[in-house]
PDB file of C-alpha atoms (C1' of nucleotides) in Angstrom:
ATOM      1  CA  MET S1414      -6.236  -3.734  -9.843  1.00  0.00           C
ATOM      2  CA  ARG S1415      -7.296  -2.499  -6.475  1.00  0.00           C
ATOM      3  CA  ARG S1416      -9.405   0.615  -6.592  1.00  0.00           C
ATOM      4  CA  ASP S1417     -10.260   1.744  -3.106  1.00  0.00           C
ATOM      5  CA  THR S1418      -9.573   4.823  -1.091  1.00  0.00           C
ATOM      6  CA  PHE S1419      -6.953   3.166   1.095  1.00  0.00           C
ATOM      7  CA  GLN S1420      -4.984   2.085  -1.929  1.00  0.00           C
ATOM      8  CA  ALA S1421      -5.445   5.451  -3.583  1.00  0.00           C
ATOM      9  CA  ILE S1422      -3.851   7.462  -0.801  1.00  0.00           C
ATOM     10  CA  ALA S1423      -1.095   4.921  -0.263  1.00  0.00           C
ATOM     11  CA  ASP S1424       0.774   6.250  -3.267  1.00  0.00           C
ATOM     12  CA  PRO S1425       2.801   9.391  -2.506  1.00  0.00           C
ATOM     13  CA  THR S1426       2.144  10.676  -6.011  1.00  0.00           C
ATOM     14  CA  HIS S1427      -1.580  10.339  -5.439  1.00  0.00           C
ATOM     15  CA  ARG S1428      -1.346  12.290  -2.221  1.00  0.00           C
ATOM     16  CA  ALA S1429       0.725  14.945  -3.948  1.00  0.00           C
ATOM     17  CA  ILE S1430      -1.887  15.282  -6.662  1.00  0.00           C
ATOM     18  CA  LEU S1431      -4.652  15.554  -4.095  1.00  0.00           C
ATOM     19  CA  ASP S1432      -2.647  18.176  -2.253  1.00  0.00           C
ATOM     20  CA  MET S1433      -2.345  20.123  -5.485  1.00  0.00           C
ATOM     21  CA  VAL S1434      -6.004  20.110  -6.442  1.00  0.00           C
ATOM     22  CA  ALA S1435      -7.485  20.274  -2.969  1.00  0.00           C
ATOM     23  CA  TYR S1436      -8.076  23.999  -3.077  1.00  0.00           C
ATOM     24  CA  GLN S1437      -7.984  24.823  -6.774  1.00  0.00           C
ATOM     25  CA  PRO S1438      -8.867  22.771  -9.840  1.00  0.00           C
ATOM     26  CA  LEU S1439      -6.004  22.216 -12.235  1.00  0.00           C
ATOM     27  CA  ASN S1440      -5.913  20.769 -15.691  1.00  0.00           C
ATOM     28  CA  ILE S1441      -4.006  17.613 -16.382  1.00  0.00           C
ATOM     29  CA  ASN S1442      -0.998  19.237 -18.002  1.00  0.00           C
ATOM     30  CA  ALA S1443      -0.630  21.647 -15.107  1.00  0.00           C
ATOM     31  CA  ILE S1444      -0.573  18.753 -12.701  1.00  0.00           C
ATOM     32  CA  ALA S1445       1.791  16.674 -14.783  1.00  0.00           C
ATOM     33  CA  GLY S1446       4.141  19.625 -15.103  1.00  0.00           C
ATOM     34  CA  GLN S1447       4.857  19.456 -11.404  1.00  0.00           C
ATOM     35  CA  PHE S1448       6.300  15.952 -11.603  1.00  0.00           C
ATOM     36  CA  GLU S1449       9.419  14.471 -13.054  1.00  0.00           C
ATOM     37  CA  VAL S1450       7.674  11.622 -14.786  1.00  0.00           C
ATOM     38  CA  SER S1451       5.797  11.831 -18.047  1.00  0.00           C
ATOM     39  CA  ARG S1452       2.357  13.260 -18.552  1.00  0.00           C
ATOM     40  CA  THR S1453       1.108   9.805 -19.438  1.00  0.00           C
ATOM     41  CA  ALA S1454       2.297   8.428 -16.116  1.00  0.00           C
ATOM     42  CA  ILE S1455       0.550  11.203 -14.206  1.00  0.00           C
ATOM     43  CA  TYR S1456      -2.524  10.753 -16.336  1.00  0.00           C
ATOM     44  CA  LYS S1457      -2.703   7.147 -15.176  1.00  0.00           C
ATOM     45  CA  HIS S1458      -2.473   8.239 -11.563  1.00  0.00           C
ATOM     46  CA  ILE S1459      -5.240  10.759 -12.072  1.00  0.00           C
ATOM     47  CA  LYS S1460      -7.346   8.119 -13.743  1.00  0.00           C
ATOM     48  CA  ILE S1461      -7.029   5.934 -10.686  1.00  0.00           C
ATOM     49  CA  LEU S1462      -8.008   8.823  -8.426  1.00  0.00           C
ATOM     50  CA  VAL S1463     -11.049   9.433 -10.594  1.00  0.00           C
ATOM     51  CA  GLU S1464     -12.013   5.775 -10.442  1.00  0.00           C
ATOM     52  CA  CYS S1465     -11.717   5.933  -6.672  1.00  0.00           C
ATOM     53  CA  GLY S1466     -13.925   8.988  -6.581  1.00  0.00           C
ATOM     54  CA  LEU S1467     -11.265  11.176  -5.014  1.00  0.00           C
ATOM     55  CA  VAL S1468     -10.980  13.415  -8.064  1.00  0.00           C
ATOM     56  CA  ALA S1469     -13.669  14.686 -10.393  1.00  0.00           C
ATOM     57  CA  ILE S1470     -13.006  15.987 -13.873  1.00  0.00           C
ATOM     58  CA  GLN S1471     -14.700  18.908 -15.459  1.00  0.00           C
ATOM     59  CA  GLN S1472     -14.268  19.529 -19.121  1.00  0.00           C
ATOM     60  CA  GLN S1473     -13.702  23.067 -20.383  1.00  0.00           C
ATOM     61  CA  GLY S1474     -13.021  23.214 -24.061  1.00  0.00           C
ATOM     62  CA  ARG S1475     -10.066  20.998 -24.764  1.00  0.00           C
ATOM     63  CA  GLU S1476      -8.924  21.117 -21.178  1.00  0.00           C
ATOM     64  CA  ARG S1477     -10.039  18.911 -18.338  1.00  0.00           C
ATOM     65  CA  PHE S1478      -9.844  20.311 -14.866  1.00  0.00           C
ATOM     66  CA  CYS S1479      -9.318  18.028 -11.908  1.00  0.00           C
ATOM     67  CA  GLU S1480     -10.891  18.894  -8.620  1.00  0.00           C
ATOM     68  CA  ALA S1481     -10.583  16.998  -5.375  1.00  0.00           C
ATOM     69  CA  GLN S1482     -13.541  15.082  -4.050  1.00  0.00           C
ATOM     70  CA  LEU S1483     -12.241  14.409  -0.588  1.00  0.00           C
ATOM     71  CA  ALA S1484     -15.444  13.115   0.925  1.00  0.00           C
ATOM     72  CA  HIS S1485     -14.298   9.594   0.166  1.00  0.00           C
ATOM     73  CA  LEU S1486     -11.547  10.035   2.725  1.00  0.00           C
ATOM     74  CA  SER S1487     -14.214   9.362   5.279  1.00  0.00           C
ATOM     75  CA  GLU S1488     -13.823   5.655   4.498  1.00  0.00           C
ATOM     76  CA  VAL S1489     -10.314   5.805   5.835  1.00  0.00           C
ATOM     77  CA  ALA S1490     -11.338   8.027   8.680  1.00  0.00           C
ATOM     78  CA  MET S1491     -14.032   5.642   9.771  1.00  0.00           C
ATOM     79  CA  TRP S1492     -11.655   2.715   9.845  1.00  0.00           C
ATOM     80  CA  MET S1493      -9.162   4.712  11.860  1.00  0.00           C
ATOM     81  CA  ASP S1494     -11.778   6.090  14.198  1.00  0.00           C
ATOM     82  CA  GLN S1495     -12.122   2.757  15.949  1.00  0.00           C
ATOM     83  CA  TYR S1496      -8.453   2.917  16.898  1.00  0.00           C
ATOM     84  CA  LYS S1497      -8.279   6.578  17.670  1.00  0.00           C
ATOM     85  CA  ALA S1498      -7.922   5.791  21.345  1.00  0.00           C
ATOM     86  CA  PHE S1499      -4.594   4.140  20.694  1.00  0.00           C
ATOM     87  CA  TRP S1500      -2.903   7.220  19.385  1.00  0.00           C
ATOM     88  CA  LYS S1501      -5.031  10.224  20.256  1.00  0.00           C
ATOM     89  CA  THR S1502      -4.596   9.821  23.968  1.00  0.00           C
ATOM     90  CA  LYS S1503      -0.855   9.710  23.634  1.00  0.00           C
ATOM     91  CA  HIS S1504       1.301  12.342  22.118  1.00  0.00           C
ATOM     92  CA  ASP S1505       1.591  12.245  18.371  1.00  0.00           C
ATOM     93  CA  VAL S1506       5.185  11.059  18.341  1.00  0.00           C
ATOM     94  CA  PRO S1507       5.032   7.314  18.044  1.00  0.00           C
ATOM     95  CA  GLU S1508       7.593   5.182  19.728  1.00  0.00           C
ATOM     96  CA  GLU S1509       9.704   2.771  17.782  1.00  0.00           C
ATOM     97  CA  PRO S1510       9.251  -0.835  18.843  1.00  0.00           C
ATOM     98  CA  GLU S1511      12.333  -2.802  19.817  1.00  0.00           C
ATOM     99  CA  ASN S1512      11.775  -5.436  17.198  1.00  0.00           C
ATOM    100  CA  VAL S1513      11.921  -2.905  14.438  1.00  0.00           C
ATOM    101  CA  LYS S1514      15.270  -1.653  15.565  1.00  0.00           C
ATOM    102  CA  GLU S1515      16.608  -5.188  15.671  1.00  0.00           C
ATOM    103  CA  LYS S1516      15.322  -5.921  12.213  1.00  0.00           C
ATOM    104  CA  LYS S1517      16.762  -2.768  10.820  1.00  0.00           C
ATOM    105  CA  ALA S1518      20.119  -3.349  12.498  1.00  0.00           C
ATOM    106  CA  GLY S1519      20.616  -6.736  10.923  1.00  0.00           C
ATOM    107  CA  LYS S1520      18.661  -9.822  10.070  1.00  0.00           C
ATOM    108  CA  HIS S1521      21.253 -12.208  11.419  1.00  0.00           C
ATOM    109  CA  LYS S1522      20.711 -11.182  14.990  1.00  0.00           C
ATOM    110  CA  LYS S1523      18.587 -13.359  17.162  1.00  0.00           C
ATOM    111  CA  LYS S1524      17.014 -12.475  20.426  1.00  0.00           C
ATOM    112  CA  LYS S1525      18.105 -15.500  22.377  1.00  0.00           C
ATOM    113  CA  SER S1526      20.357 -18.254  21.088  1.00  0.00           C
ATOM    114  CA  GLY S1527      22.522 -16.367  18.744  1.00  0.00           C
ATOM    115  CA  LYS S1528      23.781 -19.221  16.638  1.00  0.00           C
ATOM    116  CA  LYS S1529      22.300 -18.955  13.222  1.00  0.00           C
ATOM    117  CA  LYS S1530      24.046 -19.897  10.103  1.00  0.00           C
TER     118      LYS S1530
ATOM    119  CA  MET O 295       9.985  -1.372  -1.339  1.00  0.00           C
ATOM    120  CA  ARG O 296       7.695   1.142   0.223  1.00  0.00           C
ATOM    121  CA  ARG O 297       7.432   0.825   3.959  1.00  0.00           C
ATOM    122  CA  ASP O 298       5.234   3.546   5.304  1.00  0.00           C
ATOM    123  CA  THR O 299       2.017   3.600   7.238  1.00  0.00           C
ATOM    124  CA  PHE O 300      -0.082   4.658   4.270  1.00  0.00           C
ATOM    125  CA  GLN O 301       1.144   1.723   2.251  1.00  0.00           C
ATOM    126  CA  ALA O 302       0.778  -0.620   5.197  1.00  0.00           C
ATOM    127  CA  ILE O 303      -2.911   0.016   5.721  1.00  0.00           C
ATOM    128  CA  ALA O 304      -3.663   0.045   2.012  1.00  0.00           C
ATOM    129  CA  ASP O 305      -3.563  -3.739   1.942  1.00  0.00           C
ATOM    130  CA  PRO O 306      -6.844  -5.325   3.103  1.00  0.00           C
ATOM    131  CA  THR O 307      -4.901  -8.227   4.569  1.00  0.00           C
ATOM    132  CA  HIS O 308      -2.848  -5.819   6.635  1.00  0.00           C
ATOM    133  CA  ARG O 309      -5.962  -4.165   7.965  1.00  0.00           C
ATOM    134  CA  ALA O 310      -7.473  -7.544   8.748  1.00  0.00           C
ATOM    135  CA  ILE O 311      -4.366  -8.506  10.697  1.00  0.00           C
ATOM    136  CA  LEU O 312      -4.428  -5.236  12.584  1.00  0.00           C
ATOM    137  CA  ASP O 313      -8.098  -5.757  13.366  1.00  0.00           C
ATOM    138  CA  MET O 314      -7.253  -9.196  14.724  1.00  0.00           C
ATOM    139  CA  VAL O 315      -4.446  -8.153  17.021  1.00  0.00           C
ATOM    140  CA  ALA O 316      -5.794  -4.759  18.034  1.00  0.00           C
ATOM    141  CA  TYR O 317      -7.283  -5.994  21.282  1.00  0.00           C
ATOM    142  CA  GLN O 318      -5.447  -9.232  21.940  1.00  0.00           C
ATOM    143  CA  PRO O 319      -1.976 -10.410  20.951  1.00  0.00           C
ATOM    144  CA  LEU O 320      -1.951 -13.500  18.756  1.00  0.00           C
ATOM    145  CA  ASN O 321       0.871 -15.691  17.633  1.00  0.00           C
ATOM    146  CA  ILE O 322       1.736 -15.963  13.998  1.00  0.00           C
ATOM    147  CA  ASN O 323       0.142 -19.325  13.385  1.00  0.00           C
ATOM    148  CA  ALA O 324      -3.090 -18.179  14.968  1.00  0.00           C
ATOM    149  CA  ILE O 325      -3.181 -15.194  12.649  1.00  0.00           C
ATOM    150  CA  ALA O 326      -2.252 -17.197   9.573  1.00  0.00           C
ATOM    151  CA  GLY O 327      -4.943 -19.747  10.399  1.00  0.00           C
ATOM    152  CA  GLN O 328      -7.610 -17.132   9.756  1.00  0.00           C
ATOM    153  CA  PHE O 329      -6.599 -16.648   6.142  1.00  0.00           C
ATOM    154  CA  GLU O 330      -6.831 -18.747   3.038  1.00  0.00           C
ATOM    155  CA  VAL O 331      -3.280 -18.129   1.957  1.00  0.00           C
ATOM    156  CA  SER O 332      -0.226 -19.844   3.332  1.00  0.00           C
ATOM    157  CA  ARG O 333       1.442 -19.120   6.634  1.00  0.00           C
ATOM    158  CA  THR O 334       4.473 -17.861   4.751  1.00  0.00           C
ATOM    159  CA  ALA O 335       2.403 -15.314   2.886  1.00  0.00           C
ATOM    160  CA  ILE O 336       0.860 -14.051   6.109  1.00  0.00           C
ATOM    161  CA  TYR O 337       4.253 -14.024   7.747  1.00  0.00           C
ATOM    162  CA  LYS O 338       5.476 -11.660   5.060  1.00  0.00           C
ATOM    163  CA  HIS O 339       2.531  -9.374   5.683  1.00  0.00           C
ATOM    164  CA  ILE O 340       3.256  -9.369   9.397  1.00  0.00           C
ATOM    165  CA  LYS O 341       6.885  -8.632   8.703  1.00  0.00           C
ATOM    166  CA  ILE O 342       5.905  -5.576   6.744  1.00  0.00           C
ATOM    167  CA  LEU O 343       3.635  -4.420   9.551  1.00  0.00           C
ATOM    168  CA  VAL O 344       6.504  -4.852  11.989  1.00  0.00           C
ATOM    169  CA  GLU O 345       8.834  -2.880   9.753  1.00  0.00           C
ATOM    170  CA  CYS O 346       6.239  -0.129   9.602  1.00  0.00           C
ATOM    171  CA  GLY O 347       5.977  -0.150  13.383  1.00  0.00           C
ATOM    172  CA  LEU O 348       2.297  -1.052  13.356  1.00  0.00           C
ATOM    173  CA  VAL O 349       2.885  -4.434  14.972  1.00  0.00           C
ATOM    174  CA  ALA O 350       5.297  -5.420  17.706  1.00  0.00           C
ATOM    175  CA  ILE O 351       6.397  -8.961  18.354  1.00  0.00           C
ATOM    176  CA  GLN O 352       6.900 -10.480  21.735  1.00  0.00           C
ATOM    177  CA  GLN O 353       8.623 -13.812  22.004  1.00  0.00           C
ATOM    178  CA  GLN O 354       7.279 -16.424  24.405  1.00  0.00           C
ATOM    179  CA  GLY O 355       9.084 -19.692  24.132  1.00  0.00           C
ATOM    180  CA  ARG O 356       8.884 -20.798  20.550  1.00  0.00           C
ATOM    181  CA  GLU O 357       5.885 -18.625  19.894  1.00  0.00           C
ATOM    182  CA  ARG O 358       5.911 -15.019  18.818  1.00  0.00           C
ATOM    183  CA  PHE O 359       2.935 -12.927  19.736  1.00  0.00           C
ATOM    184  CA  CYS O 360       1.949 -10.003  17.582  1.00  0.00           C
ATOM    185  CA  GLU O 361       0.428  -6.980  19.172  1.00  0.00           C
ATOM    186  CA  ALA O 362      -0.827  -3.875  17.466  1.00  0.00           C
ATOM    187  CA  GLN O 363       1.120  -0.655  17.804  1.00  0.00           C
ATOM    188  CA  LEU O 364      -1.445   1.679  16.380  1.00  0.00           C
ATOM    189  CA  ALA O 365       0.252   4.911  17.332  1.00  0.00           C
ATOM    190  CA  HIS O 366       1.761   5.094  13.867  1.00  0.00           C
ATOM    191  CA  LEU O 367      -1.716   5.591  12.476  1.00  0.00           C
ATOM    192  CA  SER O 368      -1.308   9.164  13.568  1.00  0.00           C
ATOM    193  CA  GLU O 369       0.764   9.750  10.443  1.00  0.00           C
ATOM    194  CA  VAL O 370      -2.278   9.010   8.346  1.00  0.00           C
ATOM    195  CA  ALA O 371      -4.528  10.925  10.690  1.00  0.00           C
ATOM    196  CA  MET O 372      -2.362  14.005  10.457  1.00  0.00           C
ATOM    197  CA  TRP O 373      -2.410  13.997   6.696  1.00  0.00           C
ATOM    198  CA  MET O 374      -6.154  13.591   6.687  1.00  0.00           C
ATOM    199  CA  ASP O 375      -6.675  16.226   9.318  1.00  0.00           C
ATOM    200  CA  GLN O 376      -5.939  19.002   6.848  1.00  0.00           C
ATOM    201  CA  TYR O 377      -8.866  17.853   4.721  1.00  0.00           C
ATOM    202  CA  LYS O 378     -11.198  17.037   7.537  1.00  0.00           C
ATOM    203  CA  ALA O 379     -13.349  20.009   6.611  1.00  0.00           C
ATOM    204  CA  PHE O 380     -14.239  18.357   3.325  1.00  0.00           C
ATOM    205  CA  TRP O 381     -15.940  15.407   4.893  1.00  0.00           C
ATOM    206  CA  LYS O 382     -16.369  16.061   8.593  1.00  0.00           C
ATOM    207  CA  THR O 383     -18.792  18.910   8.150  1.00  0.00           C
ATOM    208  CA  LYS O 384     -21.528  16.668   6.907  1.00  0.00           C
ATOM    209  CA  HIS O 385     -21.449  14.452   9.972  1.00  0.00           C
ATOM    210  CA  ASP O 386     -20.655  17.271  12.340  1.00  0.00           C
ATOM    211  CA  VAL O 387     -18.265  15.315  14.489  1.00  0.00           C
ATOM    212  CA  PRO O 388     -15.868  17.993  15.627  1.00  0.00           C
ATOM    213  CA  GLU O 389     -12.665  17.435  17.488  1.00  0.00           C
ATOM    214  CA  GLU O 390     -11.954  18.481  21.018  1.00  0.00           C
ATOM    215  CA  PRO O 391      -8.630  17.143  22.273  1.00  0.00           C
ATOM    216  CA  GLU O 392      -9.251  18.203  25.876  1.00  0.00           C
ATOM    217  CA  ASN O 393     -12.249  15.936  26.192  1.00  0.00           C
ATOM    218  CA  VAL O 394     -10.639  12.837  24.834  1.00  0.00           C
ATOM    219  CA  LYS O 395      -9.115  11.738  28.088  1.00  0.00           C
ATOM    220  CA  GLU O 396     -11.966   9.474  29.131  1.00  0.00           C
ATOM    221  CA  LYS O 397     -11.817   7.550  25.913  1.00  0.00           C
ATOM    222  CA  LYS O 398     -10.721   3.992  26.439  1.00  0.00           C
ATOM    223  CA  ALA O 399      -9.920   1.178  24.092  1.00  0.00           C
ATOM    224  CA  GLY O 400     -13.015   0.146  22.245  1.00  0.00           C
ATOM    225  CA  LYS O 401     -14.905   0.466  19.052  1.00  0.00           C
ATOM    226  CA  HIS O 402     -17.420   2.902  20.407  1.00  0.00           C
ATOM    227  CA  LYS O 403     -17.339   6.185  18.658  1.00  0.00           C
ATOM    228  CA  LYS O 404     -17.941   8.930  21.091  1.00  0.00           C
ATOM    229  CA  LYS O 405     -19.694  12.109  20.363  1.00  0.00           C
ATOM    230  CA  LYS O 406     -17.691  14.974  21.561  1.00  0.00           C
ATOM    231  CA  SER O 407     -18.556  18.548  22.078  1.00  0.00           C
ATOM    232  CA  GLY O 408     -16.745  21.557  20.829  1.00  0.00           C
ATOM    233  CA  LYS O 409     -16.056  23.235  17.570  1.00  0.00           C
ATOM    234  CA  LYS O 410     -12.878  23.139  15.616  1.00  0.00           C
ATOM    235  CA  LYS O 411     -13.717  24.305  12.158  1.00  0.00           C
TER     236      LYS O 411
ATOM    237  C1'  DT T1283      16.085 -39.232  23.531  1.00  0.00           C
ATOM    238  C1'  DT T1284      12.789 -38.613  19.395  1.00  0.00           C
ATOM    239  C1'  DT T1285       8.934 -36.302  17.495  1.00  0.00           C
ATOM    240  C1'  DT T1286       6.031 -32.469  16.827  1.00  0.00           C
ATOM    241  C1'  DT T1287       5.175 -27.643  16.682  1.00  0.00           C
ATOM    242  C1'  DG T1288       6.130 -22.723  15.580  1.00  0.00           C
ATOM    243  C1'  DT T1289       8.720 -19.986  13.112  1.00  0.00           C
ATOM    244  C1'  DG T1290      12.297 -17.828   9.651  1.00  0.00           C
ATOM    245  C1'  DT T1291      13.864 -17.824   5.103  1.00  0.00           C
ATOM    246  C1'  DA T1292      15.535 -19.034   0.476  1.00  0.00           C
ATOM    247  C1'  DA T1293      14.241 -19.906  -4.309  1.00  0.00           C
ATOM    248  C1'  DC T1294      11.011 -19.398  -7.484  1.00  0.00           C
ATOM    249  C1'  DC T1295       6.893 -17.747 -10.114  1.00  0.00           C
ATOM    250  C1'  DA T1296       2.762 -15.039 -12.061  1.00  0.00           C
ATOM    251  C1'  DA T1297       0.552 -10.897 -11.985  1.00  0.00           C
ATOM    252  C1'  DA T1298       0.262  -6.137 -11.111  1.00  0.00           C
ATOM    253  C1'  DA T1299       2.323  -1.611 -10.705  1.00  0.00           C
ATOM    254  C1'  DG T1300       4.383   2.059 -12.782  1.00  0.00           C
ATOM    255  C1'  DG T1301       6.997   3.775 -16.114  1.00  0.00           C
ATOM    256  C1'  DT T1302       8.123   4.703 -21.250  1.00  0.00           C
ATOM    257  C1'  DT T1303       7.315   5.905 -26.394  1.00  0.00           C
ATOM    258  C1'  DT T1304       4.178   6.422 -29.945  1.00  0.00           C
ATOM    259  C1'  DC T1305       0.085   7.597 -32.049  1.00  0.00           C
ATOM    260  C1'  DA T1306      -4.965   9.213 -32.560  1.00  0.00           C
ATOM    261  C1'  DT T1307      -8.339  12.670 -31.907  1.00  0.00           C
ATOM    262  C1'  DG T1308     -10.776  16.802 -30.759  1.00  0.00           C
ATOM    263  C1'  DT T1309     -10.377  21.753 -29.791  1.00  0.00           C
ATOM    264  C1'  DA T1310      -8.199  26.336 -30.089  1.00  0.00           C
ATOM    265  C1'  DA T1311      -5.487  29.449 -32.415  1.00  0.00           C
ATOM    266  C1'  DA T1312      -3.210  31.520 -36.478  1.00  0.00           C
TER     267       DA T1312
ATOM    268  C1'  DT K1062      -7.474  25.822 -43.781  1.00  0.00           C
ATOM    269  C1'  DT K1063      -3.269  24.692 -41.186  1.00  0.00           C
ATOM    270  C1'  DT K1064      -0.903  24.414 -36.984  1.00  0.00           C
ATOM    271  C1'  DA K1065      -0.457  23.860 -32.125  1.00  0.00           C
ATOM    272  C1'  DC K1066      -2.218  22.158 -27.931  1.00  0.00           C
ATOM    273  C1'  DA K1067      -4.541  18.999 -24.496  1.00  0.00           C
ATOM    274  C1'  DT K1068      -5.786  14.748 -23.857  1.00  0.00           C
ATOM    275  C1'  DG K1069      -6.761   9.433 -24.294  1.00  0.00           C
ATOM    276  C1'  DA K1070      -4.916   5.260 -25.113  1.00  0.00           C
ATOM    277  C1'  DA K1071      -2.290   1.295 -27.127  1.00  0.00           C
ATOM    278  C1'  DA K1072       1.945  -1.348 -26.971  1.00  0.00           C
ATOM    279  C1'  DC K1073       5.724  -2.387 -24.524  1.00  0.00           C
ATOM    280  C1'  DC K1074       9.170  -2.827 -20.755  1.00  0.00           C
ATOM    281  C1'  DT K1075      11.153  -3.348 -15.942  1.00  0.00           C
ATOM    282  C1'  DT K1076      10.451  -3.691 -11.158  1.00  0.00           C
ATOM    283  C1'  DT K1077       7.648  -4.774  -7.338  1.00  0.00           C
ATOM    284  C1'  DT K1078       4.030  -7.406  -5.126  1.00  0.00           C
ATOM    285  C1'  DG K1079       2.215 -11.294  -3.364  1.00  0.00           C
ATOM    286  C1'  DG K1080       1.950 -15.778  -3.596  1.00  0.00           C
ATOM    287  C1'  DT K1081       3.970 -20.707  -3.590  1.00  0.00           C
ATOM    288  C1'  DT K1082       6.993 -24.883  -2.055  1.00  0.00           C
ATOM    289  C1'  DA K1083      10.769 -26.589   0.367  1.00  0.00           C
ATOM    290  C1'  DC K1084      13.740 -26.578   3.945  1.00  0.00           C
ATOM    291  C1'  DA K1085      16.297 -25.253   8.505  1.00  0.00           C
ATOM    292  C1'  DC K1086      16.179 -24.881  13.296  1.00  0.00           C
ATOM    293  C1'  DA K1087      14.882 -24.065  18.129  1.00  0.00           C
ATOM    294  C1'  DA K1088      11.465 -25.115  21.696  1.00  0.00           C
ATOM    295  C1'  DA K1089       7.998 -28.046  23.499  1.00  0.00           C
ATOM    296  C1'  DA K1090       6.028 -32.427  23.968  1.00  0.00           C
ATOM    297  C1'  DA K1091       6.064 -37.405  24.102  1.00  0.00           C
TER     298       DA K1091
END
DNA sequence: TTTTTGTGTAACCAAAAGGTTTCATGTAAA
DNA sequence: TTTACATGAAACCTTTTGGTTACACAAAAA
């Protein structure tokens, strides 16, 4: 099971949880209540975030409050920093490469000799 | 199948491929030759990167050269930007978009002047 | 021409991801 | 105490991921 910051923020649910607790700690039930899936499923997501160091848990009575520990995002930031020149100098609307359009249009299409079975 | 930039860069193999082709296009065999796993496995990774728009493919004869299209990283950067305060303040590396123009391709991180937060 | 090289893809497989239900346990409330 | 609540975790299931081998085919080389 991969447990790094890149993997952690790859999951949309993880990002949603981080968005929720970024500015105010919430207990686990409060977080789970915002999602369609079960509390257990959300609990597993939170557990992963804790293992990655992106969320810290603070016990208060029988409740456990999750608070964001976003410093670990710097790992991602540092990796991206080396490529910042490739997208910061341009506008922030990325262009779609031709190959992607072809692939999305249909896999049977070839660039040159179009005979494929 | 998730096909977004966050998911794309979550995979260490994907990041390694991007690192390889960031500054020079390489054909698929050349990329696959750098990994332990089979060419087919690497091909699938490249395909995902193409579908995410992070790699573009340019055909030359029977070879297909992969080149990085890192503009899509801005999606990740924009999400992280909102939390920059949580980890940027310790390094004190503020952003100043007006001064970025002299930045060229390269791994050098430049110190910039100006205050954002 | 024939052979080799570079690539695309199908079929298959094991492991991991991501969900569920169920139950155990500690704390708070009645 | 008894009950309700908040959480942790086990057992299980289905789908996705990430790999393999085998093969097809076009382009380059011999």
